[in-house]
């Protein structure tokens, strides 16, 4: 295909496509968005739409597919969810008026990390675009939610590349951005990590980063406050490289092609100001996603999130993913929860009001893009009105904490008033169909609408008087866009048409006419209607400008409401689930009385969850080695301690009778076996990597939850590794640790180390089974009751019997080596005896089933012969 042969339109297509090579180009043609060439092949497959061909020039055809423009959103979101970007190319002029080829250009690129449309977004989750620059022993990381205007940035120095990867992994999995911008890094380890993760990555070329400047057009699209804030952050945090923020802004401008008015505040955060949770712990403790569901269902967040607004939902998710480690901040949240719980009427009143508050945080992008519609503006007004009610309730509460909270809420009364004076209560979504500006706001507008209204009455009168004058009973005055106003007379009445009617159009059954009088009125009516709509739009645009000027305040109010909604949710949950306020200590103690697992207990209906105590400190109760049968509740118990500790750091009440918990710097967990097959690692390899991470990063202020470390390898390997790890923690790290194991040999360590103690979970042994009591007590067990549990699980009797036989032989030879054990004669004997048993059973069965009465003498003799032979084999 040579370019010369192409039609002019295809030339236009290709020159636009050239600039958006990494996107699927939606090319507007009439009422369709068309895709061509490679894009068409991909899109037809992914969207399951027909692939056709279109002539693209002399003797050439190209693959093509298309979708109607008015359903484009559905298809775009489908492509985005499958990991594509979509560049939308629109017609920039009215095709009817265009001379030659219609002007077209890309008006927006939809990418996974820059979504802003309510249609595409999950309400209760942020949608982040993240950028990262790794160079000269520094990682610079920034991320923004374009739909809300939030922008965060941080940096981290590192010596070893592994440190950088740990930091990057933790942040990426916490933030979970659907799209990432990153510089071209030469380090293979980082690149491997990024390639194996499933993030959507855009590489930014070195030359693009070298000298990032914004030209004047770009500058005009960025809110000035952003540059002031960047400068402030640069100074206050001695940030030497700002390119991670700049490339975010550049990318947003390039894709959105719109001013970024709602991006204003930049928050510099430091990771060590939060309780650090790595990806594994977040996953295993099911903080925001259930392990089985991979959705919110079954997670701690699901339990805690009773927020009433989407803004609150998103805020609370942030709280759960990044719990605090500052005592005062935690106490502040706890104080509020406590006060709300002693003011239940207020709590319920505010809860009810919150239900009526719209997602005004995400309106900010629409305000910025000026595509907010009248209905949404009224939702904003109504929400502010409700927010005002919350403010008043708090103000009138006679409680200093609530009064302080009240003063932090700005219900933006001026904005309420402005909207209220301009827009009617129940306006339409579109701006060009009907009137939505209140009567009385603009005299001029009222007059124009009145004139067009009057015109309508005049027409009605004219219709009646013409009917009378002409005697044509079914004469009608009608309107359409092409003819304007006309008088319609059916064929049967044509003889009665007077002379002053001028013919306009002939139809099959009727004729259409106009008169000079009608023509004159038409221009008056249509003129005033046109002008009325023009003026209405001008007024509306002014209101939109006013909102743009106030965008920052609207966002601030939204953020405050999100926080209040989150606190109210925690208060409601604490009350409904019987949680108590935890104490915070700085003496390294974790003392929980009758603690419960918040997620497991919620699943228990009828059956009661058995609560348990926990006492850990920095001296004699530092490490607990927990032995006990399978299924006794060891994992549940350990997770419960971690979750209660995390809940305290979130600033939430906890499921326990009482809890006194010290501030922890990090929680590490090594729970559950999961192959990371995508990374080509076996269960054991994954386990050892996790342990390695724990051992090198844990401090004496950390909490370690280790469940069956060493399980993925042979018994003696596993035991040795587990043993050495416990010793290392006891001697060197000195972190509070819960260590569940089936290596009962480890209980000996409590005699060697003052800081190690043994715990076990009580079971009651009956004759051939066990009953789980779920109570954790001091002591240990030297029996895993694996066979009993296997029996409870329904494994058949033959296997259970055989397993018991083998176990008794192996246990009796405890001190011999493995080879001796399996070569043991009695083990082989049992095996042979077992085969013998089976044959004997079959033999007896055969004899018992002989029917003496029906067998002939000759058959009886043959059978007897057979039986004698068989008996010799047994
Ligand atoms: P283990 O780790 O000892 O094998 P789990 O912690 O997985 O045992 O617990 C097994 C099951 O026992 C859990 O799924 C839960 O249903 C139940 N369970 C655990 N702890 C309790 C408890 N404290 N009260 C009631 N049921 C419990």
XYZ file of C-alpha atoms in Angstrom, residues 19-483:
465
model
C 0.746 10.123 16.768
C -1.196 7.550 18.755
C 0.566 4.346 17.852
C 0.081 2.751 21.260
C -3.681 3.338 21.288
C -6.627 1.954 19.403
C -7.908 4.858 17.328
C -11.669 5.424 17.300
C -12.167 7.455 14.115
C -15.473 9.295 13.912
C -17.295 8.861 10.600
C -20.872 10.094 10.710
C -22.698 8.228 13.436
C -19.936 5.669 13.898
C -16.488 5.316 15.360
C -14.524 3.255 12.863
C -11.301 1.354 13.363
C -8.936 0.359 10.576
C -6.014 -1.954 9.840
C -4.417 -3.635 12.875
C -6.731 -1.730 15.274
C -9.761 -3.177 13.494
C -8.423 -6.714 13.767
C -7.746 -6.339 17.503
C -10.994 -4.534 18.267
C -13.214 -6.908 16.311
C -11.727 -9.796 18.265
C -11.825 -8.166 21.692
C -15.252 -6.575 21.256
C -16.740 -9.460 19.287
C -17.928 -7.249 16.452
C -17.915 -7.943 12.724
C -14.736 -7.305 10.797
C -15.410 -5.893 7.329
C -13.349 -4.288 4.611
C -13.322 -0.758 3.328
C -11.873 0.599 0.181
C -8.970 2.794 1.194
C -7.903 3.913 -2.266
C -7.366 2.674 -5.772
C -7.302 -1.116 -5.691
C -6.789 -1.371 -1.964
C -8.994 -2.457 0.859
C -8.330 -2.497 4.556
C -9.836 -4.327 7.515
C -12.412 -2.198 9.247
C -14.895 -2.428 12.079
C -17.107 0.116 13.745
C -19.447 0.919 16.590
C -22.283 3.452 16.861
C -20.982 6.597 18.567
C -23.735 6.737 21.195
C -22.735 3.380 22.704
C -19.003 4.044 22.518
C -18.602 4.145 26.303
C -19.468 0.496 26.766
C -16.954 -0.573 24.147
C -14.262 1.755 25.400
C -14.539 0.416 28.931
C -14.333 -3.120 27.600
C -11.097 -2.335 25.765
C -9.662 -0.528 28.777
C -10.423 -3.465 31.051
C -8.551 -5.665 28.606
C -5.504 -3.449 28.885
C -5.725 -1.191 25.823
C -5.701 2.573 25.445
C -8.293 4.213 23.246
C -7.693 7.473 21.365
C -10.960 9.135 20.442
C -10.795 11.068 17.209
C -13.772 13.361 16.682
C -15.049 15.600 13.907
C -14.059 19.126 14.746
C -16.526 20.784 12.374
C -20.032 20.154 11.175
C -19.678 17.705 8.259
C -22.595 19.433 6.506
C -20.676 22.708 6.436
C -17.193 21.360 5.849
C -15.431 22.224 2.638
C -13.512 19.175 1.505
C -12.508 16.682 4.110
C -13.938 17.153 7.611
C -11.407 18.368 10.156
C -10.701 15.665 12.723
C -8.385 15.228 15.678
C -7.993 13.258 18.864
C -9.956 14.930 21.629
C -9.063 12.529 24.396
C -7.097 9.384 25.067
C -8.764 7.009 27.496
C -6.184 5.022 29.444
C -6.541 2.708 32.446
C -4.915 5.163 34.834
C -6.701 8.326 33.731
C -10.342 7.308 33.832
C -12.705 9.930 35.160
C -16.074 8.905 33.891
C -18.514 7.500 36.449
C -19.356 4.812 33.907
C -15.869 3.379 33.970
C -14.916 3.720 37.605
C -15.415 1.587 40.661
C -17.202 3.787 43.163
C -15.457 2.567 46.285
C -11.935 2.505 44.937
C -9.526 5.138 43.753
C -8.139 4.826 40.262
C -4.494 5.817 40.246
C -1.937 6.723 37.651
C 1.527 6.220 39.116
C 4.897 7.454 37.979
C 8.263 6.290 39.119
C 11.793 7.414 38.467
C 14.616 5.191 39.640
C 18.091 6.692 39.397
C 21.261 7.386 41.391
C 20.245 5.288 44.381
C 16.887 7.027 44.660
C 13.324 6.032 43.897
C 10.929 8.921 43.246
C 7.313 7.937 43.201
C 4.152 9.980 42.605
C 0.562 9.019 41.991
C -2.664 10.769 41.225
C -6.341 9.956 40.910
C -7.450 12.052 37.956
C -11.094 11.585 38.898
C -10.671 13.192 42.320
C -7.596 15.356 41.839
C -5.601 13.767 44.668
C -1.844 13.810 44.108
C 0.759 12.173 46.353
C 4.509 11.982 46.117
C 7.382 10.407 48.026
C 10.996 9.368 47.612
C 13.337 6.799 49.014
C 17.094 6.449 49.066
C 18.533 2.945 48.812
C 21.931 1.231 48.941
C 21.104 -2.231 47.697
C 18.799 -2.762 44.737
C 16.763 -5.244 46.819
C 15.830 -2.425 49.160
C 14.501 -0.454 46.219
C 12.536 -3.446 44.976
C 11.004 -4.048 48.416
C 9.938 -0.421 48.576
C 8.570 -0.432 45.039
C 6.720 -3.724 45.546
C 5.121 -2.611 48.795
C 4.001 0.698 47.339
C 2.790 -0.718 44.047
C 0.691 -3.351 45.756
C -0.682 -0.859 48.255
C -1.558 1.750 45.646
C -2.482 -0.816 43.004
C -2.351 1.579 40.056
C -3.926 0.346 36.815
C -1.239 2.214 34.879
C 2.375 3.158 35.535
C 4.826 5.573 33.925
C 8.451 4.683 34.516
C 11.834 5.707 33.221
C 14.019 3.292 31.274
C 15.962 1.468 33.968
C 18.979 -0.631 33.165
C 18.828 -2.778 36.289
C 17.663 -6.276 35.356
C 16.332 -7.113 38.791
C 13.893 -4.202 38.786
C 12.942 -4.856 35.188
C 12.297 -8.519 35.907
C 10.169 -7.594 38.854
C 8.153 -5.144 36.767
C 7.810 -7.530 33.850
C 6.489 -10.273 36.082
C 3.997 -8.034 37.803
C 0.868 -7.487 35.813
C 0.959 -3.719 35.827
C 0.312 -1.710 32.675
C 3.614 0.016 32.110
C 4.518 2.983 29.887
C 8.257 3.517 29.548
C 9.364 7.134 29.438
C 12.425 7.691 27.289
C 15.560 9.182 28.780
C 15.515 12.183 26.456
C 11.970 13.032 27.483
C 13.117 13.174 31.084
C 16.274 15.108 30.589
C 14.787 18.517 30.462
C 11.131 18.574 31.290
C 9.686 21.960 30.488
C 6.098 22.964 30.020
C 5.349 25.129 27.031
C 2.980 28.029 27.505
C -0.045 26.088 26.288
C 0.668 23.266 28.712
C 1.304 25.718 31.509
C -2.046 27.326 30.936
C -3.709 23.973 31.537
C -2.068 23.412 34.907
C -3.387 25.043 38.034
C -0.808 27.589 39.213
C -1.093 26.324 42.759
C 0.500 23.076 41.616
C 3.760 24.826 40.792
C 3.708 26.668 44.127
C 3.110 23.387 45.908
C 5.857 21.627 44.014
C 8.264 24.356 45.049
C 7.202 24.029 48.661
C 7.660 20.277 48.647
C 11.019 20.643 46.956
C 12.224 22.937 49.721
C 10.647 21.263 52.723
C 11.625 17.743 51.795
C 14.825 18.522 49.950
C 13.454 16.670 46.992
C 16.153 16.788 44.359
C 14.174 15.374 41.473
C 10.657 16.388 40.617
C 10.356 14.608 37.322
C 8.000 11.958 38.705
C 5.431 14.703 39.336
C 6.133 16.422 36.036
C 5.669 13.314 33.933
C 2.308 12.687 35.578
C 1.184 16.180 34.620
C 2.570 15.842 31.096
C 0.820 12.537 30.581
C -2.493 13.892 31.842
C -2.286 16.862 29.519
C -1.385 14.645 26.586
C -4.251 12.245 27.159
C -6.981 14.495 28.549
C -6.238 17.578 26.452
C -7.934 19.638 29.106
C -7.062 21.966 31.937
C -6.183 20.265 35.209
C -7.932 22.740 37.473
C -8.801 20.153 40.071
C -5.214 19.038 40.569
C -3.908 21.424 43.170
C -2.814 19.926 46.469
C 0.257 17.716 46.468
C 0.854 15.632 49.545
C 4.379 14.497 50.331
C 4.064 11.377 52.413
C 6.636 9.304 54.226
C 6.151 5.613 54.346
C 7.566 5.246 57.842
C 4.776 7.468 59.193
C 2.477 4.463 58.775
C 2.375 0.929 60.062
C 4.117 -0.868 57.241
C 2.395 -3.883 55.777
C 3.980 -5.764 52.922
C 2.015 -7.305 50.110
C 2.006 -10.790 51.645
C 0.668 -9.650 54.950
C -2.022 -7.545 53.332
C -3.044 -10.488 51.242
C -2.838 -13.169 53.915
C -4.589 -11.150 56.552
C -7.299 -10.361 54.011
C -7.235 -6.652 54.780
C -8.999 -5.392 51.684
C -9.605 -8.553 49.670
C -10.703 -12.027 50.707
C -8.212 -14.759 49.788
C -10.849 -16.914 48.172
C -12.888 -14.199 46.566
C -10.178 -11.764 45.491
C -12.799 -9.069 46.039
C -13.778 -7.021 49.057
C -15.985 -9.883 50.168
C -14.469 -11.810 53.079
C -12.047 -9.021 53.990
C -11.539 -6.843 57.057
C -12.555 -3.874 54.906
C -15.890 -5.497 54.225
C -16.492 -5.778 57.970
C -15.437 -2.203 58.709
C -16.969 -0.464 55.717
C -20.448 0.679 56.542
C -19.808 4.067 54.982
C -22.690 5.752 53.250
C -20.839 7.685 50.555
C -18.415 6.511 47.891
C -16.006 9.155 49.142
C -16.096 7.567 52.591
C -15.611 4.121 51.139
C -12.485 5.182 49.291
C -11.140 7.001 52.345
C -11.686 4.046 54.676
C -9.888 1.757 52.238
C -6.890 4.071 52.519
C -7.069 3.875 56.313
C -7.107 0.080 56.263
C -4.256 -0.145 53.777
C -2.083 2.353 55.594
C -2.795 2.224 59.340
C -1.259 4.996 61.461
C 1.722 4.685 63.763
C 1.318 7.961 65.575
C -0.301 7.656 68.965
C -2.007 11.064 68.921
C -3.555 10.541 65.511
C -4.834 7.115 66.541
C -6.223 8.477 69.800
C -8.027 11.228 67.907
C -9.962 8.687 65.837
C -10.630 6.546 68.920
C -11.903 9.599 70.836
C -14.338 10.423 68.058
C -15.616 6.849 67.902
C -16.071 6.802 71.649
C -17.949 10.114 71.650
C -20.200 9.019 68.800
C -20.955 5.816 70.622
C -22.088 7.754 73.648
C -24.278 9.964 71.438
C -26.212 7.345 69.541
C -28.960 9.667 68.353
C -26.397 11.968 66.818
C -24.595 8.974 65.314
C -27.752 7.702 63.646
C -28.850 11.169 62.540
C -25.547 11.808 60.797
C -25.567 8.308 59.282
C -28.945 9.058 57.749
C -27.848 12.392 56.355
C -24.721 10.860 54.829
C -26.929 8.586 52.730
C -28.094 11.624 50.783
C -24.677 12.984 49.961
C -23.490 12.595 46.382
C -19.927 11.742 45.285
C -18.960 15.409 45.107
C -15.269 14.505 45.202
C -15.503 12.951 41.755
C -17.539 15.874 40.472
C -14.334 17.867 40.728
C -12.967 16.499 37.457
C -16.237 17.357 35.734
C -16.140 20.834 37.169
C -12.579 21.177 35.953
C -13.451 19.888 32.488
C -16.610 21.992 32.488
C -18.682 19.027 31.469
C -20.733 18.967 34.655
C -24.444 18.969 33.829
C -27.292 20.900 35.519
C -28.526 17.807 37.336
C -25.091 17.173 38.840
C -24.833 20.794 39.897
C -28.093 20.463 41.790
C -26.752 17.251 43.380
C -23.757 19.290 44.495
C -26.024 21.927 45.997
C -28.210 19.381 47.776
C -25.139 17.607 49.119
C -23.735 20.857 50.469
C -27.069 21.505 52.081
C -26.921 18.113 53.802
C -23.335 18.768 54.808
C -24.530 21.962 56.412
C -27.016 19.906 58.416
C -24.210 17.690 59.662
C -22.221 20.755 60.634
C -25.161 22.154 62.592
C -25.829 18.874 64.400
C -22.200 18.670 65.486
C -22.140 22.340 66.447
C -25.217 21.972 68.651
C -23.930 18.877 70.403
C -22.399 20.569 73.444
C -19.317 18.477 73.007
C -15.956 20.082 72.369
C -14.656 17.342 70.117
C -17.744 17.557 67.926
C -17.644 21.339 67.918
C -14.065 21.168 66.703
C -15.103 18.691 64.038
C -17.960 20.954 63.073
C -15.624 23.885 62.555
C -13.552 21.829 60.138
C -16.549 21.421 57.823
C -17.156 24.120 55.276
C -20.601 23.677 53.719
C -19.792 26.358 51.134
C -22.926 28.336 51.692
C -22.082 30.836 48.929
C -21.967 28.014 46.406
C -25.269 26.617 47.650
C -26.850 30.034 47.373
C -25.446 30.726 43.939
C -26.665 27.412 42.523
C -29.972 27.759 44.271
C -30.606 31.176 42.769
C -29.805 30.004 39.260
C -30.892 26.413 38.649
C -34.341 24.879 39.060
C -34.865 22.025 41.514
C -35.192 19.226 39.010
C -33.194 20.179 35.949
C -32.504 18.000 32.907
C -29.178 16.313 32.213
C -28.785 18.091 28.883
C -28.599 21.830 28.366
C -30.236 22.343 24.975
C -33.686 20.822 25.288
C -35.499 22.773 27.917
C -35.329 25.613 30.331
C -33.437 24.973 33.604
C -32.592 28.476 34.803
C -34.948 29.678 37.484
C -37.560 32.309 36.726
C -36.493 35.588 38.262
C -32.752 35.063 37.915
C -32.436 37.030 34.665
C -35.090 39.414 33.455
C -33.738 39.225 29.956
C -33.952 35.451 29.914
C -37.460 35.521 31.320
C -38.534 37.907 28.544
C -37.044 35.781 25.810
C -38.676 32.606 27.067
C -41.917 34.500 27.526
C -41.773 35.733 23.939
C -41.335 32.245 22.596
C -44.106 31.046 24.906
C -46.367 33.864 23.715
C -45.605 32.924 20.155
C -46.893 29.444 20.810
C -50.208 30.846 22.051
C -50.418 33.166 19.088
C -50.021 30.158 16.785
C -52.786 28.318 18.551
C -55.040 31.313 18.117
C -54.041 31.595 14.474
C -54.931 27.957 13.888
C -58.398 28.498 15.335
C -59.068 31.710 13.438
C -57.847 30.197 10.129
C -60.116 27.195 10.674
C -63.032 29.524 11.113
C -62.068 31.809 8.225
C -61.560 29.014 5.712
C -64.057 26.517 7.073
C -61.363 23.779 6.904
C -62.033 21.849 10.089
C -58.858 19.755 10.131
C -56.463 22.597 9.221
C -53.315 22.388 11.317
C -50.325 24.601 12.007
C -47.213 22.466 12.395
C -43.492 22.841 12.775
C -40.454 20.980 11.561
C -36.792 21.839 11.456
C -36.533 22.106 7.676
C -39.728 23.955 6.790
